[in-house]
């Protein structure tokens, strides 16, 4: 791994633990991005991580420390929702189930 890649991974991890995205703080506001405006390396990582799931929404977020990352909401073929976090250079930060959406008793009519 090159020094630059290591630095990107460290910055990405710092973004996850920064107060701006910590669970005990308010969510950092992001911007919904059209798929065509998502950088190609980010698209490739999201597609790989989503597998057969369908990407429903991508949000571009800038953390308090200036790190830019993308959060994709994916609906799997089993109906379960997953969030995929990717740096602006296409490095996978993490994937996690969207527990709030998966535990809803009443599913939305659309989405």
Steps between C-alpha positions, in 0.01 A plus 500: 500500500636838409541781749227700331248216525585450866448872561160489325392202711611675821312816403193293420514331838541837669185616325312212656611581853474877471233666712313601186402141420502348848172345613462739792507807277272642236541359153727696271281640225583366160385558148308247292700436183381369165667172406656658190671759722659240729872452415577182304722343772221554755241350262718192446545441873129546570404261218744237626380533859131507405518173308156430353340771717361821354653837589210725599680816615852641528587782736822704492614595850780730613603422858600773746867419437456563126500136386253435217326165475192348341222302669293274275170345606452162339195274502609139478321228307379369837332834577758599761658845492875563526708815522833508317757766590770580242772768493507744211790300354301175494636332815235300688469634854232265632165337431227463758136398511255790508333384821253790511361407158519125555303513826210713376166331554340685211705502185476812282284480188791602278868415541 
